[in-house]
């Protein structure tokens, strides 16, 4: 895939590291939390949706998961501690979330008025009135930018030149959230982001489903018969495959990093033989004409994006929730059936199953002196199901699943996108 270096202010890895080095001081807007907790990992993990099983199958938690759980629990403990000190009964901190917490909490308030962290400090609302910074892959005019705006209407959208960079922007506190595409109703899964979800420790805290209306863009005055090349994001090319053929274009199709980047590339290089598949907004931003619009192969072309954060949200049961997990197994038979039945017998619907190569163990060999060696491809399995981790059915289902799996992690438990369905033009 041709990589276009966006001329806009897209973040790339070098600028990310430079930014972090320059600002390698405590973020003035956020107290620094250092906490050491001992608490009932299994319950805490399931309650805060960060269940994770290590090789022994014990529900334990990675450091990142516990840090995020700590952050949430700390916010509650700190307010309790403050109350206890006010009432003179400093004593032992009572249990939080049902967990006896023994901690050495060293909270270093940055501004001159020490104030306890509250759960709202870790919620999707902008911190202390600041504008929420949301990283996305692409340049202005990309559908991911539109998704960021739908997810967080008043956010500051930060373009990144790679999906990986958006993940790192959140991990380095350069952004507060990332909004990334994971699947499209015509093109299927964006596998790169499934792999990155596993590699990084961010949490899915929401989803948005964005109707995507593709346009064929070219420089002003260019006619379709002049074209010999169409460039765009591979997903966009896949979503318009049949229509491009029906348009009778005699063109090669080239994949580039993102749709709006393709439009920007044509404009900045004055390419009169090339068209881009991108949004109408990209046409406005980069001064291109729309040769054809609504060229996706189906009018209900929708891309699902997930919103990622450093901390999980507290699951609730007062609105429709979805939970995303990833698991692997290394022994046993009919494991997938057993895992899926753990949800089916509790009347929990699944909305997605995806399998991706198990990159740490891609092949499992089974030697048999009589018939030879079986080579089994090993997979990580991603499942989305329609239940909140606050729902005891989901907790019991995961407790059962961890018995069959060698690895289990909750990627997030978050509100479903229930916005009205209007596949009108949303660029
Ligand atoms: O290239 C863009 O505009 C993007 O936002 C990326 C992306 C994707 O990765 O699937 C997002 C939505 C569309 O389905 C097409 C492309």
Tab-separated table of C-alpha atoms and ligand atoms in Angstrom:
chain	number	residue	atom	x	y	z
A	1	UNK	CA	0.000	0.000	0.000
A	2	UNK	CA	1.396	3.360	-1.017
A	3	UNK	CA	2.033	5.509	1.994
A	4	UNK	CA	1.140	9.168	1.539
A	5	UNK	CA	2.828	11.584	3.885
A	6	UNK	CA	-0.036	13.876	4.719
A	7	UNK	CA	1.001	17.485	4.324
A	8	UNK	CA	-1.457	18.379	7.093
A	9	UNK	CA	-0.657	18.290	10.790
A	10	UNK	CA	-1.025	14.504	11.031
A	11	UNK	CA	0.897	13.004	13.934
A	12	UNK	CA	3.598	10.522	13.053
A	13	UNK	CA	5.724	8.423	15.361
A	14	UNK	CA	8.728	10.806	15.356
A	15	UNK	CA	6.594	13.791	16.287
A	16	UNK	CA	4.862	11.664	18.933
A	17	UNK	CA	8.144	10.799	20.672
A	18	UNK	CA	9.429	14.372	20.308
A	19	UNK	CA	6.235	15.720	21.809
A	20	UNK	CA	6.498	13.311	24.728
A	21	UNK	CA	10.161	14.167	25.374
A	22	UNK	CA	9.419	17.901	25.249
A	23	UNK	CA	6.482	17.541	27.556
A	24	UNK	CA	8.164	14.985	29.791
A	25	UNK	CA	6.754	16.728	32.818
A	26	UNK	CA	3.664	15.917	34.733
A	27	UNK	CA	0.598	16.949	32.859
A	28	UNK	CA	-0.520	20.128	34.714
A	29	UNK	CA	-4.140	19.158	34.440
A	30	UNK	CA	-3.892	15.809	36.060
A	31	UNK	CA	-2.750	14.753	39.523
A	32	UNK	CA	-0.175	12.010	39.462
A	33	UNK	CA	-1.438	8.775	40.950
A	34	UNK	CA	0.903	6.157	42.225
A	35	UNK	CA	-0.876	3.421	44.055
A	36	UNK	CA	-0.113	-0.066	45.268
A	37	UNK	CA	-3.199	-2.165	45.828
A	38	UNK	CA	-3.847	-5.596	47.150
A	39	UNK	CA	-7.425	-6.597	46.472
A	40	UNK	CA	-9.481	-9.489	45.244
A	41	UNK	CA	-8.264	-9.541	41.663
A	42	UNK	CA	-10.890	-11.861	40.275
A	43	UNK	CA	-13.870	-9.864	41.468
A	44	UNK	CA	-12.253	-6.534	40.758
A	45	UNK	CA	-11.349	-7.692	37.272
A	46	UNK	CA	-14.870	-8.806	36.456
A	47	UNK	CA	-16.491	-5.788	38.124
A	48	UNK	CA	-14.439	-3.318	36.193
A	49	UNK	CA	-14.511	-5.331	33.002
A	50	UNK	CA	-10.839	-6.036	32.887
A	51	UNK	CA	-10.855	-9.781	33.358
A	52	UNK	CA	-7.678	-11.340	32.129
A	53	UNK	CA	-6.408	-14.856	32.578
A	54	UNK	CA	-2.758	-15.784	32.610
A	55	UNK	CA	-1.338	-19.103	31.508
A	56	UNK	CA	-2.630	-20.913	34.571
A	57	UNK	CA	-6.143	-19.848	33.604
A	58	UNK	CA	-6.396	-17.940	36.913
A	59	UNK	CA	-8.244	-14.694	36.486
A	60	UNK	CA	-5.457	-12.305	37.191
A	61	UNK	CA	-4.665	-8.982	35.625
A	62	UNK	CA	-1.829	-7.357	33.778
A	63	UNK	CA	-0.201	-4.305	35.290
A	64	UNK	CA	-1.932	-2.002	32.836
A	65	UNK	CA	-5.324	-3.460	33.666
A	66	UNK	CA	-4.728	-3.070	37.405
A	67	UNK	CA	-3.390	0.426	36.946
A	68	UNK	CA	-6.627	1.409	35.266
A	69	UNK	CA	-8.608	-0.430	37.940
A	70	UNK	CA	-6.455	1.319	40.555
A	71	UNK	CA	-7.243	4.679	39.001
A	72	UNK	CA	-10.957	4.051	39.287
A	73	UNK	CA	-10.787	2.566	42.779
A	74	UNK	CA	-8.332	5.276	43.876
A	75	UNK	CA	-10.803	7.940	42.926
A	76	UNK	CA	-13.321	6.376	45.292
A	77	UNK	CA	-10.829	5.648	48.063
A	78	UNK	CA	-9.410	9.165	47.985
A	79	UNK	CA	-12.832	10.723	48.431
A	80	UNK	CA	-13.523	8.314	51.314
A	81	UNK	CA	-10.133	9.161	52.864
A	82	UNK	CA	-10.887	12.867	52.599
A	83	UNK	CA	-14.280	12.339	54.233
A	84	UNK	CA	-12.700	10.213	56.997
A	85	UNK	CA	-10.087	12.908	57.700
A	86	UNK	CA	-12.777	15.602	57.770
A	87	UNK	CA	-14.799	13.588	60.272
A	88	UNK	CA	-11.622	12.971	62.351
A	89	UNK	CA	-11.896	9.219	61.922
A	90	UNK	CA	-8.826	8.735	59.698
A	91	UNK	CA	-8.663	5.045	60.687
A	92	UNK	CA	-8.499	2.260	58.156
A	93	UNK	CA	-9.938	2.995	54.781
A	94	UNK	CA	-13.149	1.043	54.417
A	95	UNK	CA	-13.639	-1.417	51.620
A	96	UNK	CA	-14.183	0.030	48.172
A	97	UNK	CA	-16.186	-1.781	45.554
A	98	UNK	CA	-16.337	-4.654	48.042
A	99	UNK	CA	-12.553	-4.920	48.024
A	100	UNK	CA	-10.351	-4.430	51.093
A	101	UNK	CA	-7.766	-2.030	49.761
A	102	UNK	CA	-4.430	-1.747	51.503
A	103	UNK	CA	-2.546	0.956	49.766
A	104	UNK	CA	0.257	3.386	49.891
A	105	UNK	CA	-1.419	6.134	47.906
A	106	UNK	CA	0.918	8.973	47.021
A	107	UNK	CA	-1.341	11.554	45.394
A	108	UNK	CA	0.635	14.575	44.230
A	109	UNK	CA	-1.914	17.306	43.450
A	110	UNK	CA	-0.355	19.649	40.934
A	111	UNK	CA	-2.312	22.830	41.470
A	112	UNK	CA	-2.312	24.655	44.795
A	113	UNK	CA	-5.729	23.387	45.861
A	114	UNK	CA	-5.506	19.610	46.484
A	115	UNK	CA	-8.765	18.111	45.263
A	116	UNK	CA	-9.750	14.429	45.234
A	117	UNK	CA	-10.020	12.671	41.888
A	118	UNK	CA	-13.647	11.850	41.225
A	119	UNK	CA	-15.011	9.284	38.847
A	120	UNK	CA	-15.977	12.116	36.494
A	121	UNK	CA	-12.252	12.796	36.099
A	122	UNK	CA	-12.038	9.392	34.444
A	123	UNK	CA	-15.314	9.580	32.563
A	124	UNK	CA	-15.761	10.576	28.926
A	125	UNK	CA	-16.522	14.159	29.904
A	126	UNK	CA	-13.720	16.629	29.069
A	127	UNK	CA	-11.261	16.984	31.954
A	128	UNK	CA	-11.576	20.217	33.951
A	129	UNK	CA	-13.431	21.863	31.047
A	130	UNK	CA	-10.597	21.169	28.631
A	131	UNK	CA	-11.557	20.069	25.117
A	132	UNK	CA	-11.328	16.302	24.719
A	133	UNK	CA	-8.473	15.406	22.360
A	134	UNK	CA	-9.397	12.527	20.084
A	135	UNK	CA	-6.819	10.820	17.856
A	136	UNK	CA	-7.869	9.238	14.572
A	137	UNK	CA	-6.074	7.727	11.580
A	138	UNK	CA	-6.092	9.891	8.477
A	139	UNK	CA	-6.173	13.559	7.571
A	140	UNK	CA	-9.052	16.062	7.857
A	141	UNK	CA	-11.919	14.849	5.701
A	142	UNK	CA	-11.369	11.179	6.574
A	143	UNK	CA	-14.423	9.245	7.728
A	144	UNK	CA	-12.538	8.540	10.953
A	145	UNK	CA	-12.554	12.282	11.608
A	146	UNK	CA	-16.335	12.302	11.129
A	147	UNK	CA	-16.610	9.333	13.494
A	148	UNK	CA	-14.565	11.190	16.120
A	149	UNK	CA	-16.962	14.117	15.803
A	150	UNK	CA	-19.983	11.844	16.150
A	151	UNK	CA	-18.503	10.153	19.203
A	152	UNK	CA	-17.353	13.376	20.897
A	153	UNK	CA	-19.136	16.340	19.229
A	154	UNK	CA	-17.000	19.097	20.767
A	155	UNK	CA	-13.677	17.298	20.613
A	156	UNK	CA	-10.348	18.378	19.181
A	157	UNK	CA	-9.754	15.767	16.462
A	158	UNK	CA	-6.061	14.899	16.109
A	159	UNK	CA	-5.027	13.343	12.762
A	160	UNK	CA	-2.471	10.507	12.916
A	161	UNK	CA	-0.744	8.948	9.939
A	162	UNK	CA	-1.066	5.344	11.213
A	163	UNK	CA	-3.515	3.417	13.419
A	164	UNK	CA	-0.575	2.552	15.677
A	165	UNK	CA	0.142	6.239	16.194
A	166	UNK	CA	-3.408	6.863	17.390
A	167	UNK	CA	-2.965	4.138	20.016
A	168	UNK	CA	0.352	5.639	21.169
A	169	UNK	CA	-1.090	9.161	21.246
A	170	UNK	CA	-3.534	8.012	23.923
A	171	UNK	CA	-0.900	5.997	25.831
A	172	UNK	CA	1.426	9.029	25.863
A	173	UNK	CA	-1.344	11.346	27.111
A	174	UNK	CA	-1.106	13.344	23.865
A	175	UNK	CA	-4.709	12.416	23.225
A	176	UNK	CA	-7.499	11.469	25.619
A	177	UNK	CA	-9.254	9.052	23.277
A	178	UNK	CA	-8.767	7.314	19.957
A	179	UNK	CA	-11.551	6.515	17.502
A	180	UNK	CA	-10.662	3.668	15.150
A	181	UNK	CA	-12.599	1.642	12.562
A	182	UNK	CA	-12.942	-2.079	13.302
A	183	UNK	CA	-15.428	-3.296	10.694
A	184	UNK	CA	-17.533	-2.250	7.727
A	185	UNK	CA	-20.854	-3.704	6.577
A	186	UNK	CA	-19.482	-4.327	3.067
A	187	UNK	CA	-15.709	-4.618	3.476
A	188	UNK	CA	-15.652	-6.643	6.688
A	189	UNK	CA	-13.133	-6.327	9.509
A	190	UNK	CA	-10.207	-3.925	9.661
A	191	UNK	CA	-7.818	-6.617	10.869
A	192	UNK	CA	-4.984	-4.236	11.699
A	193	UNK	CA	-6.985	-2.733	14.551
A	194	UNK	CA	-7.960	-6.110	15.978
A	195	UNK	CA	-4.261	-6.932	16.190
A	196	UNK	CA	-3.481	-3.539	17.758
A	197	UNK	CA	-6.263	-3.910	20.352
A	198	UNK	CA	-4.470	-7.025	21.595
A	199	UNK	CA	-0.993	-5.499	21.447
A	200	UNK	CA	-1.942	-2.377	23.388
A	201	UNK	CA	-3.645	-1.966	26.748
A	202	UNK	CA	-6.304	0.582	25.883
A	203	UNK	CA	-9.938	-0.082	26.754
A	204	UNK	CA	-12.958	0.140	24.465
A	205	UNK	CA	-15.259	2.706	26.098
A	206	UNK	CA	-17.793	3.171	23.301
A	207	UNK	CA	-18.739	2.571	19.677
A	208	UNK	CA	-20.123	4.646	16.833
A	209	UNK	CA	-21.608	3.348	13.598
A	210	UNK	CA	-21.145	5.809	10.753
A	211	UNK	CA	-23.003	5.637	7.411
A	212	UNK	CA	-20.295	6.080	4.783
A	213	UNK	CA	-21.159	7.728	1.457
A	214	UNK	CA	-18.277	7.545	-0.957
A	215	UNK	CA	-17.707	10.018	-3.793
A	216	UNK	CA	-15.439	9.855	-6.838
A	217	UNK	CA	-13.305	13.002	-6.722
A	218	UNK	CA	-10.988	14.565	-9.313
A	219	UNK	CA	-9.420	17.922	-10.099
A	220	UNK	CA	-11.808	20.538	-11.517
A	221	UNK	CA	-12.321	20.058	-15.252
A	222	UNK	CA	-11.147	16.428	-15.312
A	223	UNK	CA	-13.579	14.093	-17.107
A	224	UNK	CA	-14.050	10.373	-16.302
A	225	UNK	CA	-12.600	9.359	-19.661
A	226	UNK	CA	-9.293	11.093	-18.767
A	227	UNK	CA	-8.834	8.803	-15.744
A	228	UNK	CA	-6.482	5.818	-15.656
A	229	UNK	CA	-6.106	5.440	-11.896
A	230	UNK	CA	-8.343	5.494	-8.806
A	231	UNK	CA	-6.708	5.692	-5.359
A	232	UNK	CA	-8.194	5.322	-1.886
A	233	UNK	CA	-8.110	3.392	1.396
A	234	UNK	CA	-8.378	-0.360	0.688
A	235	UNK	CA	-11.661	-0.515	2.589
A	236	UNK	CA	-13.129	2.237	0.406
A	237	UNK	CA	-11.949	0.471	-2.770
A	238	UNK	CA	-13.600	-2.728	-1.530
A	239	UNK	CA	-16.847	-0.929	-0.696
A	240	UNK	CA	-17.072	0.544	-4.217
A	241	UNK	CA	-15.738	-2.413	-6.187
A	242	UNK	CA	-18.869	-3.159	-8.230
A	243	UNK	CA	-19.852	0.468	-8.809
A	244	UNK	CA	-16.407	1.351	-10.148
A	245	UNK	CA	-16.821	-1.417	-12.697
A	246	UNK	CA	-20.360	-0.258	-13.589
A	247	UNK	CA	-19.030	3.282	-14.151
A	248	UNK	CA	-17.062	1.828	-17.041
A	249	UNK	CA	-13.789	3.300	-15.831
A	250	UNK	CA	-10.689	1.831	-17.433
A	251	UNK	CA	-8.547	2.396	-14.352
A	252	UNK	CA	-6.082	0.736	-12.036
A	253	UNK	CA	-7.051	0.753	-8.362
A	254	UNK	CA	-4.337	1.670	-5.855
A	255	UNK	CA	-4.569	1.434	-2.054
A	256	UNK	CA	-3.277	4.341	0.033
A	257	UNK	CA	-3.395	5.176	3.761
A	258	UNK	CA	-6.754	6.906	3.894
A	259	UNK	CA	-9.521	8.328	1.708
A	260	UNK	CA	-9.003	12.013	2.483
A	261	UNK	CA	-5.238	11.557	2.154
A	262	UNK	CA	-5.894	10.286	-1.378
A	263	UNK	CA	-7.857	13.449	-2.213
A	264	UNK	CA	-5.182	15.657	-0.684
A	265	UNK	CA	-2.489	13.821	-2.668
A	266	UNK	CA	-4.262	14.409	-5.990
A	267	UNK	CA	-4.783	18.097	-5.227
A	268	UNK	CA	-1.255	18.762	-3.997
A	269	UNK	CA	0.312	16.940	-6.964
A	270	UNK	CA	-2.160	18.244	-9.565
A	271	UNK	CA	-2.838	14.732	-10.880
A	272	UNK	CA	-5.252	15.020	-13.817
A	273	UNK	CA	-5.317	11.271	-14.609
A	274	UNK	CA	-6.216	10.150	-11.094
A	275	UNK	CA	-9.412	10.120	-9.031
A	276	UNK	CA	-9.925	9.470	-5.340
A	277	UNK	CA	-12.708	7.706	-3.480
A	278	UNK	CA	-13.373	9.921	-0.497
A	279	UNK	CA	-16.017	11.991	1.265
A	280	UNK	CA	-17.771	15.077	-0.020
A	281	UNK	CA	-16.067	16.953	2.822
A	282	UNK	CA	-12.693	15.924	1.397
A	283	UNK	CA	-13.783	17.441	-1.958
A	284	UNK	CA	-14.502	20.746	-0.203
A	285	UNK	CA	-11.285	20.686	1.820
A	286	UNK	CA	-8.964	19.926	-1.085
A	287	UNK	CA	-10.758	21.728	-3.930
A	288	UNK	CA	-11.820	18.686	-5.944
A	289	UNK	CA	-14.961	18.180	-7.991
A	290	UNK	CA	-17.398	15.311	-7.360
A	291	UNK	CA	-17.602	13.170	-10.509
A	292	UNK	CA	-20.013	10.715	-8.873
A	293	UNK	CA	-21.477	10.364	-5.401
A	294	UNK	CA	-22.979	7.506	-3.424
A	295	UNK	CA	-20.696	5.077	-5.272
A	296	UNK	CA	-20.594	2.517	-2.435
A	297	UNK	CA	-21.967	-0.842	-3.606
A	298	UNK	CA	-24.847	-0.649	-1.109
A	299	UNK	CA	-26.655	2.421	0.195
A	300	UNK	CA	-26.504	1.105	3.773
A	301	UNK	CA	-22.717	1.139	3.884
A	302	UNK	CA	-21.793	1.509	7.568
A	303	UNK	CA	-18.438	1.479	9.312
A	304	UNK	CA	-18.283	0.651	13.020
A	305	UNK	CA	-15.690	2.536	15.037
A	306	UNK	CA	-14.638	1.957	18.645
A	307	UNK	CA	-13.592	4.631	21.111
A	308	UNK	CA	-10.474	3.804	23.117
A	309	UNK	CA	-9.284	5.198	26.449
A	310	UNK	CA	-6.589	4.553	29.036
A	311	UNK	CA	-9.174	3.594	31.663
A	312	UNK	CA	-12.267	1.396	31.296
A	313	UNK	CA	-15.684	2.838	32.064
A	314	UNK	CA	-17.813	1.433	34.848
A	315	UNK	CA	-20.285	-0.955	33.158
A	316	UNK	CA	-23.980	-0.266	33.725
A	317	UNK	CA	-27.237	-2.090	33.157
A	318	UNK	CA	-29.498	0.925	32.612
A	319	UNK	CA	-28.937	1.012	28.836
A	320	UNK	CA	-27.953	-1.470	26.095
A	321	UNK	CA	-24.310	-2.455	26.518
A	322	UNK	CA	-21.897	-4.491	24.469
A	323	UNK	CA	-18.783	-6.280	25.708
A	324	UNK	CA	-15.775	-7.194	23.588
A	325	UNK	CA	-13.419	-9.986	24.590
A	326	UNK	CA	-10.463	-11.782	23.086
A	327	UNK	CA	-9.435	-15.325	23.989
A	328	UNK	CA	-7.187	-18.189	22.950
A	329	UNK	CA	-7.080	-21.853	23.865
A	330	UNK	CA	-4.247	-24.352	23.684
A	331	UNK	CA	-5.909	-27.617	24.620
A	332	UNK	CA	-9.232	-29.411	24.710
A	333	UNK	CA	-11.756	-30.230	22.015
A	334	UNK	CA	-14.817	-28.295	20.827
A	335	UNK	CA	-13.560	-25.265	22.736
A	336	UNK	CA	-15.291	-22.758	20.452
A	337	UNK	CA	-18.584	-24.586	20.900
A	338	UNK	CA	-18.157	-24.573	24.681
A	339	UNK	CA	-17.282	-20.870	24.715
A	340	UNK	CA	-20.226	-19.911	22.535
A	341	UNK	CA	-22.569	-22.120	24.567
A	342	UNK	CA	-21.520	-20.278	27.726
A	343	UNK	CA	-23.291	-17.259	26.237
A	344	UNK	CA	-26.099	-19.115	24.468
A	345	UNK	CA	-27.281	-20.902	27.627
A	346	UNK	CA	-27.496	-17.513	29.381
A	347	UNK	CA	-29.494	-15.995	26.536
A	348	UNK	CA	-26.694	-13.578	25.613
A	349	UNK	CA	-26.524	-12.718	21.913
A	350	UNK	CA	-23.222	-12.487	20.080
A	351	UNK	CA	-22.811	-9.739	17.468
A	352	UNK	CA	-19.321	-10.485	16.154
A	353	UNK	CA	-16.758	-13.270	15.962
A	354	UNK	CA	-13.364	-12.586	14.416
A	355	UNK	CA	-10.280	-14.779	14.345
A	356	UNK	CA	-6.740	-13.489	13.923
A	357	UNK	CA	-3.410	-15.377	13.781
A	358	UNK	CA	-1.918	-16.103	17.210
A	359	UNK	CA	1.338	-14.298	16.425
A	360	UNK	CA	3.176	-15.738	19.442
A	361	UNK	CA	2.216	-19.289	18.433
A	362	UNK	CA	1.003	-19.306	14.817
A	363	UNK	CA	1.293	-23.074	14.243
A	364	UNK	CA	0.706	-26.066	16.568
A	365	UNK	CA	2.229	-29.342	15.339
A	366	UNK	CA	0.723	-32.699	16.228
A	367	UNK	CA	2.974	-35.599	15.275
A	368	UNK	CA	1.545	-39.039	14.586
A	369	UNK	CA	4.061	-41.722	13.639
A	370	UNK	CA	1.457	-43.481	11.525
A	371	UNK	CA	0.030	-40.630	9.483
A	372	UNK	CA	2.528	-37.780	9.780
A	373	UNK	CA	2.354	-34.311	11.306
A	374	UNK	CA	-0.798	-32.221	11.589
A	375	UNK	CA	-0.154	-28.474	11.341
A	376	UNK	CA	-2.821	-26.530	13.152
A	377	UNK	CA	-3.078	-22.761	12.611
A	378	UNK	CA	-3.506	-21.097	16.007
A	379	UNK	CA	-5.887	-18.163	16.409
A	380	UNK	CA	-6.925	-15.411	18.766
A	381	UNK	CA	-10.717	-15.203	18.850
A	382	UNK	CA	-12.522	-11.882	19.247
A	383	UNK	CA	-16.156	-11.932	20.343
A	384	UNK	CA	-18.605	-9.076	20.850
A	385	UNK	CA	-21.715	-9.895	22.894
A	386	UNK	CA	-24.760	-7.889	23.887
A	387	UNK	CA	-24.477	-7.679	27.669
A	388	UNK	CA	-22.783	-5.442	30.196
A	389	UNK	CA	-20.071	-6.677	32.520
A	390	UNK	CA	-22.286	-5.354	35.304
A	391	UNK	CA	-24.752	-8.082	34.329
A	392	UNK	CA	-24.246	-11.196	36.426
A	393	UNK	CA	-25.033	-13.349	33.358
A	394	UNK	CA	-21.999	-11.880	31.593
A	395	UNK	CA	-19.809	-12.345	34.655
A	396	UNK	CA	-20.863	-15.990	35.015
A	397	UNK	CA	-20.410	-16.593	31.290
A	398	UNK	CA	-16.826	-15.262	31.437
A	399	UNK	CA	-16.118	-17.242	34.584
A	400	UNK	CA	-17.121	-20.348	32.601
A	401	UNK	CA	-15.212	-19.296	29.472
A	402	UNK	CA	-11.981	-18.913	31.408
A	403	UNK	CA	-12.187	-22.613	32.291
A	404	UNK	CA	-11.813	-23.553	28.604
A	405	UNK	CA	-9.309	-20.910	27.546
A	406	UNK	CA	-5.604	-20.332	28.101
A	407	UNK	CA	-5.980	-16.558	27.658
A	408	UNK	CA	-8.976	-14.280	28.162
A	409	UNK	CA	-9.154	-10.497	28.193
A	410	UNK	CA	-12.057	-8.088	28.276
A	411	UNK	CA	-11.318	-5.350	25.723
A	412	UNK	CA	-14.174	-3.245	27.026
A	413	UNK	CA	-17.795	-3.119	28.176
A	414	UNK	CA	-19.503	-0.074	26.724
A	415	UNK	CA	-22.812	1.455	25.603
A	416	UNK	CA	-24.100	0.285	22.226
A	417	UNK	CA	-24.573	2.940	19.542
A	418	UNK	CA	-28.352	3.216	19.556
A	419	UNK	CA	-28.591	6.459	17.526
A	420	UNK	CA	-31.527	6.472	15.088
A	421	UNK	CA	-30.834	4.703	11.810
A	422	UNK	CA	-30.805	7.293	9.047
A	423	UNK	CA	-28.379	6.286	6.289
A	424	UNK	CA	-28.499	9.865	5.093
A	425	UNK	CA	-25.329	11.501	3.931
A	426	UNK	CA	-22.925	11.603	6.907
A	427	UNK	CA	-19.381	12.384	5.823
B	1	LIG	O1	-9.795	6.488	5.098
B	1	LIG	C1	-10.681	6.976	5.789
B	1	LIG	O2	-11.351	7.999	5.516
B	1	LIG	C2	-10.981	6.301	7.047
B	1	LIG	O3	-11.570	6.884	7.894
B	1	LIG	C3	-10.618	4.833	7.173
B	1	LIG	C4	-11.789	3.938	6.802
B	1	LIG	C5	-11.430	2.512	7.193
B	1	LIG	O4	-10.332	2.265	7.715
B	1	LIG	O5	-12.283	1.654	6.955
B	1	LIG	C6	-12.991	4.284	7.562
B	1	LIG	C7	-14.230	4.272	7.053
B	1	LIG	C8	-14.459	3.827	5.661
B	1	LIG	O6	-14.994	2.540	5.705
B	1	LIG	C9	-13.264	3.872	4.836
B	1	LIG	C10	-12.022	3.945	5.379
